[in-house]
């Protein structure tokens, strides 16, 4: 281990959950979604994560239709005792039909999915197994009940949910303890504060924010995303990156630039520091999972855990989310706020 790299602090991932670094690593982008990748650089970035004390490594079976899990397998084998491995199920994909898209939470599919992930990751047990998206047509108790059986069978250690409402989290937690709730949460995306954050705090469930950098928007590098993104980059399909939205959203970063200058930091570090401080603001464990393909960015991200924003700086950032142009996804029906908007208030 390099003595030059300062390790981040550790925190319990939910009541009774594993001890992990206070910042995790979102592995999707190292081999999927954001265009061509450099495998050697990606593997070096993963090694840097371990050196920096980043122990929660997050993937999903849908990333690259299983390719992301397979890419991680050698790294996982080399560091099995050092990392907490998280993966997810729910998006059904078929190698013979790349256009197929379905959300499945039924028991038979959950069992099929976990076996496939165990095989691709080449492990005997998954440390944290998430339901990636919710299918409202399948009773939550049925899905979580099946996930609980996987724990009893020794295939999974802890359970997680992604993009569920506060009411859904409470319902699931009553069936089996939920260690972590993963949803998008950033200076640009705060809809989870409607019900999910409060429920997680009440139940002792850790919150794992994905896309804490707004998929790159909060780094301050995009002004005309349509021209700046490569052909294989899925962000070209996201409303916040299309049309005039990216330019309008870039203009919202002025307070981040100002605060970053005062701290001698980057806008990305300020955005991550904001997310990390949600732990104190809302009284719960928060472990964001930014992703990157570069060692230098990984170390920049972990350094953000040592930045504390003042009350005045937090106040400057407070109104930004309400001014963002475009939704998180073109179809918000699979998100917690999307379901809350369709039906009776959950809280």
Coordinates of C-alpha atoms in Angstrom, one line a residue:
X1 CA 0.0 0.0 0.0
X2 CA 1.3 3.4 -0.9
X3 CA 2.0 5.6 2.2
X4 CA 1.3 8.7 0.0
X5 CA -2.5 7.9 -0.1
X6 CA -4.5 9.0 2.9
X7 CA -7.3 6.6 3.8
X8 CA -10.9 7.7 4.2
X9 CA -12.7 7.0 7.4
X10 CA -15.1 4.0 7.9
X11 CA -18.7 3.8 8.9
X12 CA -21.3 1.0 9.5
X13 CA -23.5 0.5 6.5
X14 CA -26.9 0.5 8.2
X15 CA -27.7 -1.0 11.6
X16 CA -25.8 -4.3 11.8
X17 CA -24.3 -3.8 8.3
X18 CA -20.7 -4.1 7.3
X19 CA -18.0 -1.6 8.1
X20 CA -17.2 0.3 4.8
X21 CA -15.3 3.4 3.7
X22 CA -17.4 6.5 4.0
X23 CA -17.2 6.8 0.2
X24 CA -17.8 3.9 -2.1
X25 CA -17.1 3.2 -5.7
X26 CA -19.7 3.0 -8.5
X27 CA -18.3 0.6 -11.0
X28 CA -20.8 0.9 -13.9
X29 CA -18.7 3.4 -15.9
X30 CA -15.4 1.5 -15.8
X31 CA -16.7 -0.9 -18.5
X32 CA -20.2 0.4 -19.6
X33 CA -22.5 3.3 -20.4
X34 CA -20.0 6.1 -21.0
X35 CA -18.3 5.1 -24.2
X36 CA -15.0 3.4 -24.9
X37 CA -12.9 2.4 -21.9
X38 CA -9.2 1.7 -21.1
X39 CA -9.1 -1.6 -19.2
X40 CA -5.6 -1.0 -17.8
X41 CA -6.6 2.5 -16.5
X42 CA -9.8 1.1 -15.0
X43 CA -8.0 -1.7 -13.2
X44 CA -5.5 0.8 -11.8
X45 CA -8.3 3.0 -10.6
X46 CA -9.8 0.0 -8.7
X47 CA -6.5 -0.6 -7.1
X48 CA -6.3 3.1 -6.1
X49 CA -9.7 2.7 -4.5
X50 CA -8.5 -0.1 -2.2
X51 CA -5.4 1.9 -1.3
X52 CA -7.6 4.9 -0.4
X53 CA -9.9 2.9 1.9
X54 CA -12.8 2.7 -0.5
X55 CA -14.3 -0.7 0.3
X56 CA -17.9 -0.6 -1.0
X57 CA -17.7 -1.6 -4.7
X58 CA -21.0 -1.3 -6.5
X59 CA -22.1 -3.0 -9.7
X60 CA -25.3 -4.5 -11.2
X61 CA -26.2 -7.4 -13.5
X62 CA -27.6 -5.0 -16.1
X63 CA -24.3 -3.0 -16.6
X64 CA -23.1 -4.1 -20.0
X65 CA -25.6 -7.1 -19.7
X66 CA -23.3 -8.8 -17.2
X67 CA -20.0 -7.6 -18.6
X68 CA -19.4 -5.3 -15.6
X69 CA -19.6 -8.1 -13.1
X70 CA -17.3 -10.2 -15.2
X71 CA -14.8 -7.3 -15.5
X72 CA -14.8 -7.0 -11.7
X73 CA -14.3 -10.7 -11.0
X74 CA -10.4 -10.7 -11.1
X75 CA -10.3 -7.6 -8.9
X76 CA -12.8 -9.1 -6.5
X77 CA -10.7 -12.3 -6.3
X78 CA -7.6 -10.3 -5.5
X79 CA -9.2 -8.3 -2.8
X80 CA -12.1 -10.4 -1.5
X81 CA -11.4 -9.8 2.2
X82 CA -10.9 -6.1 1.8
X83 CA -14.0 -5.1 -0.1
X84 CA -17.8 -5.1 0.4
X85 CA -19.2 -6.3 -2.9
X86 CA -22.7 -5.0 -3.9
X87 CA -24.7 -6.0 -7.0
X88 CA -28.3 -5.7 -8.1
X89 CA -31.1 -7.4 -9.9
X90 CA -34.4 -6.5 -11.6
X91 CA -33.6 -5.5 -15.2
X92 CA -34.2 -8.6 -17.3
X93 CA -31.9 -8.7 -20.3
X94 CA -31.4 -11.3 -23.0
X95 CA -28.2 -11.8 -25.0
X96 CA -30.3 -12.8 -28.1
X97 CA -32.5 -9.7 -27.9
X98 CA -30.5 -6.6 -26.8
X99 CA -33.7 -4.5 -27.2
X100 CA -35.6 -6.5 -24.6
X101 CA -36.4 -4.5 -21.4
X102 CA -38.4 -5.7 -18.5
X103 CA -38.4 -5.2 -14.7
X104 CA -38.8 -8.4 -12.7
X105 CA -39.1 -8.9 -9.0
X106 CA -40.8 -12.3 -8.9
X107 CA -39.2 -15.0 -6.8
X108 CA -38.2 -17.3 -9.7
X109 CA -36.4 -14.4 -11.4
X110 CA -34.6 -13.3 -8.2
X111 CA -33.2 -16.8 -7.8
X112 CA -32.2 -16.9 -11.5
X113 CA -30.5 -13.5 -11.2
X114 CA -28.5 -14.2 -8.0
X115 CA -27.1 -17.4 -9.4
X116 CA -26.0 -15.6 -12.6
X117 CA -24.4 -12.8 -10.6
X118 CA -22.6 -15.3 -8.3
X119 CA -21.2 -17.1 -11.4
X120 CA -20.1 -13.9 -13.3
X121 CA -18.5 -12.4 -10.2
X122 CA -16.9 -15.8 -9.3
X123 CA -17.9 -15.6 -5.6
X124 CA -19.8 -17.8 -3.2
X125 CA -21.6 -15.0 -1.5
X126 CA -22.7 -11.4 -2.4
X127 CA -22.1 -9.0 0.5
X128 CA -25.0 -6.6 -0.4
X129 CA -27.8 -7.6 -2.8
X130 CA -30.1 -4.8 -4.1
X131 CA -33.4 -4.8 -5.8
X132 CA -32.5 -2.4 -8.6
X133 CA -36.0 -1.2 -9.4
X134 CA -39.4 -1.9 -8.1
X135 CA -42.1 -3.8 -10.0
X136 CA -45.4 -2.6 -8.3
X137 CA -47.2 -5.6 -9.7
X138 CA -45.2 -8.0 -7.5
X139 CA -46.0 -7.7 -3.7
X140 CA -43.0 -6.2 -2.0
X141 CA -43.2 -8.7 0.8
X142 CA -42.9 -11.5 -1.8
X143 CA -39.8 -10.1 -3.3
X144 CA -38.1 -9.2 -0.1
X145 CA -39.1 -12.5 1.4
X146 CA -37.3 -14.3 -1.4
X147 CA -34.2 -12.1 -0.9
X148 CA -34.3 -13.0 2.8
X149 CA -34.3 -16.6 1.9
X150 CA -31.0 -16.0 0.0
X151 CA -29.6 -14.6 3.2
X152 CA -30.6 -17.7 5.1
X153 CA -29.1 -19.9 2.4
X154 CA -25.7 -18.1 2.6
X155 CA -25.8 -16.7 -0.9
X156 CA -26.3 -13.1 0.2
X157 CA -25.2 -11.3 3.5
X158 CA -27.2 -8.1 3.5
X159 CA -30.1 -6.7 1.6
X160 CA -30.6 -3.4 -0.2
X161 CA -33.2 -1.5 -2.2
X162 CA -32.9 1.1 -4.9
X163 CA -35.3 3.9 -5.9
X164 CA -38.1 3.0 -3.4
X165 CA -40.3 5.4 -1.5
X166 CA -40.3 5.9 2.2
X167 CA -43.5 3.8 2.6
X168 CA -42.0 1.0 0.5
X169 CA -38.8 1.0 2.6
X170 CA -40.8 0.7 5.8
X171 CA -42.8 -2.2 4.3
X172 CA -39.7 -4.0 3.1
X173 CA -37.8 -3.5 6.4
X174 CA -40.7 -5.1 8.3
X175 CA -40.0 -8.3 6.3
X176 CA -36.3 -8.3 6.7
X177 CA -33.7 -5.7 7.8
X178 CA -32.6 -3.5 4.9
X179 CA -29.0 -2.4 5.2
X180 CA -28.9 0.2 2.5
X181 CA -31.1 2.3 0.2
X182 CA -29.5 3.4 -3.0
X183 CA -31.0 6.3 -5.0
X184 CA -29.8 9.3 -6.9
X185 CA -29.0 12.2 -4.6
X186 CA -26.9 15.2 -5.3
X187 CA -26.9 19.0 -5.4
X188 CA -29.0 18.6 -8.6
X189 CA -31.3 15.8 -7.5
X190 CA -33.0 16.0 -4.1
X191 CA -36.4 14.3 -4.7
X192 CA -35.4 11.5 -2.4
X193 CA -35.8 13.9 0.5
X194 CA -39.6 13.8 -0.1
X195 CA -40.0 10.6 1.9
X196 CA -37.1 8.1 1.4
X197 CA -34.4 9.9 3.4
X198 CA -36.6 10.4 6.5
X199 CA -37.7 6.8 6.5
X200 CA -34.1 5.6 6.1
X201 CA -33.0 7.8 9.1
X202 CA -35.9 6.5 11.2
X203 CA -35.1 2.8 10.4
X204 CA -31.3 3.0 10.7
X205 CA -30.9 2.2 7.0
X206 CA -27.8 3.6 5.3
X207 CA -28.3 5.8 2.2
X208 CA -26.0 5.1 -0.8
X209 CA -26.4 8.0 -3.3
X210 CA -25.6 7.1 -6.8
X211 CA -24.7 9.8 -9.4
X212 CA -23.6 12.2 -6.6
X213 CA -21.9 14.2 -9.3
X214 CA -25.0 14.5 -11.5
X215 CA -23.3 12.0 -14.0
X216 CA -20.6 14.6 -14.6
X217 CA -22.7 17.8 -14.7
X218 CA -21.5 18.9 -11.3
X219 CA -17.8 18.6 -12.4
X220 CA -18.3 21.7 -14.4
X221 CA -17.0 20.1 -17.6
X222 CA -20.1 20.2 -19.7
X223 CA -21.6 23.2 -21.5
X224 CA -22.9 21.6 -24.7
X225 CA -23.2 18.0 -23.8
X226 CA -24.6 16.9 -27.1
X227 CA -21.3 17.9 -28.8
X228 CA -19.1 16.8 -25.9
X229 CA -20.3 13.2 -25.4
X230 CA -19.1 10.3 -27.4
X231 CA -21.4 8.2 -29.5
X232 CA -21.6 5.3 -27.0
X233 CA -22.4 7.6 -24.0
X234 CA -25.9 6.9 -22.7
X235 CA -26.1 10.5 -21.2
X236 CA -27.0 11.7 -24.7
X237 CA -30.5 10.2 -23.9
X238 CA -30.9 12.0 -20.6
X239 CA -33.0 15.2 -20.5
X240 CA -30.5 17.1 -18.4
X241 CA -27.9 16.7 -21.1
X242 CA -30.1 17.3 -24.2
X243 CA -31.0 20.5 -26.0
X244 CA -30.4 23.7 -24.1
X245 CA -30.7 21.9 -20.7
X246 CA -27.0 21.2 -20.3
X247 CA -26.0 24.8 -20.9
X248 CA -28.7 26.0 -18.5
X249 CA -27.6 23.5 -15.9
X250 CA -23.9 24.5 -16.3
X251 CA -24.9 28.1 -15.5
X252 CA -26.3 26.9 -12.1
X253 CA -22.8 25.9 -11.0
X254 CA -21.6 29.5 -10.2
X255 CA -22.0 29.0 -6.4
X256 CA -20.0 25.7 -6.6
X257 CA -17.2 27.4 -8.5
X258 CA -17.1 30.2 -5.8
X259 CA -17.0 27.8 -2.9
X260 CA -14.5 25.5 -4.7
X261 CA -12.1 28.5 -5.1
X262 CA -12.4 29.4 -1.4
X263 CA -11.5 25.8 -0.5
X264 CA -8.8 25.3 -3.1
X265 CA -10.9 22.4 -4.4
X266 CA -12.8 21.4 -7.5
X267 CA -16.5 21.7 -8.1
X268 CA -16.7 17.9 -8.0
X269 CA -15.2 17.9 -4.5
X270 CA -17.7 20.5 -3.3
X271 CA -20.6 18.5 -4.7
X272 CA -19.3 15.4 -3.0
X273 CA -18.7 17.2 0.3
X274 CA -22.4 18.4 0.1
X275 CA -23.6 14.8 -0.3
X276 CA -21.3 13.6 2.5
X277 CA -22.7 16.2 4.9
X278 CA -26.3 15.1 4.3
X279 CA -25.3 12.5 7.0
X280 CA -25.3 15.3 9.6
X281 CA -28.2 17.3 8.1
X282 CA -30.6 14.3 8.1
X283 CA -29.1 12.1 10.8
X284 CA -28.3 9.0 8.9
X285 CA -25.3 7.1 7.4
X286 CA -24.5 8.4 3.9
X287 CA -22.0 6.5 1.6
X288 CA -22.0 8.0 -1.9
X289 CA -20.7 5.9 -4.8
X290 CA -19.1 8.2 -7.4
X291 CA -17.5 6.4 -10.3
X292 CA -14.5 7.2 -12.4
X293 CA -12.0 5.6 -14.7
X294 CA -9.0 7.5 -13.6
X295 CA -6.8 7.1 -10.5
X296 CA -6.3 10.9 -10.2
X297 CA -10.1 11.4 -10.1
X298 CA -10.5 8.6 -7.6
X299 CA -8.1 10.3 -5.2
X300 CA -9.7 13.7 -5.9
X301 CA -13.1 12.2 -4.9
X302 CA -11.9 10.6 -1.7
X303 CA -10.2 13.9 -0.7
X304 CA -13.7 15.4 -0.7
X305 CA -14.5 13.4 2.4
X306 CA -12.2 15.7 4.3
X307 CA -13.9 19.0 3.2
X308 CA -16.5 20.5 5.6
X309 CA -18.9 23.2 4.2
X310 CA -20.0 26.0 6.4
X311 CA -23.7 26.8 7.0
X312 CA -23.3 29.8 4.7
X313 CA -21.9 27.7 1.9
X314 CA -24.6 25.1 2.3
X315 CA -27.2 27.9 2.1
X316 CA -25.7 29.0 -1.2
X317 CA -26.2 25.5 -2.6
X318 CA -29.7 25.0 -1.2
X319 CA -31.8 26.4 -4.1
X320 CA -29.9 24.8 -7.0
X321 CA -31.9 21.6 -7.2
X322 CA -35.2 23.5 -7.8
X323 CA -33.7 25.3 -10.8
X324 CA -32.3 22.3 -12.7
X325 CA -33.6 21.9 -16.3
X326 CA -34.8 18.4 -17.2
X327 CA -35.7 15.3 -15.3
X328 CA -33.2 12.7 -14.2
X329 CA -34.5 10.2 -16.8
X330 CA -36.8 10.6 -19.9
X331 CA -39.1 8.1 -18.2
X332 CA -39.4 8.7 -14.4
X333 CA -41.9 5.9 -13.8
X334 CA -39.2 3.6 -12.3
X335 CA -38.1 6.1 -9.7
X336 CA -39.4 6.6 -6.2
X337 CA -40.6 10.1 -6.9
X338 CA -42.2 8.9 -10.2
X339 CA -44.4 6.4 -8.3
X340 CA -45.2 9.0 -5.6
X341 CA -46.4 11.4 -8.3
X342 CA -48.7 8.7 -9.8
X343 CA -50.4 7.6 -6.7
X344 CA -51.5 8.8 -3.2
X345 CA -48.9 10.4 -1.1
X346 CA -46.7 7.8 0.6
X347 CA -46.2 9.7 3.8

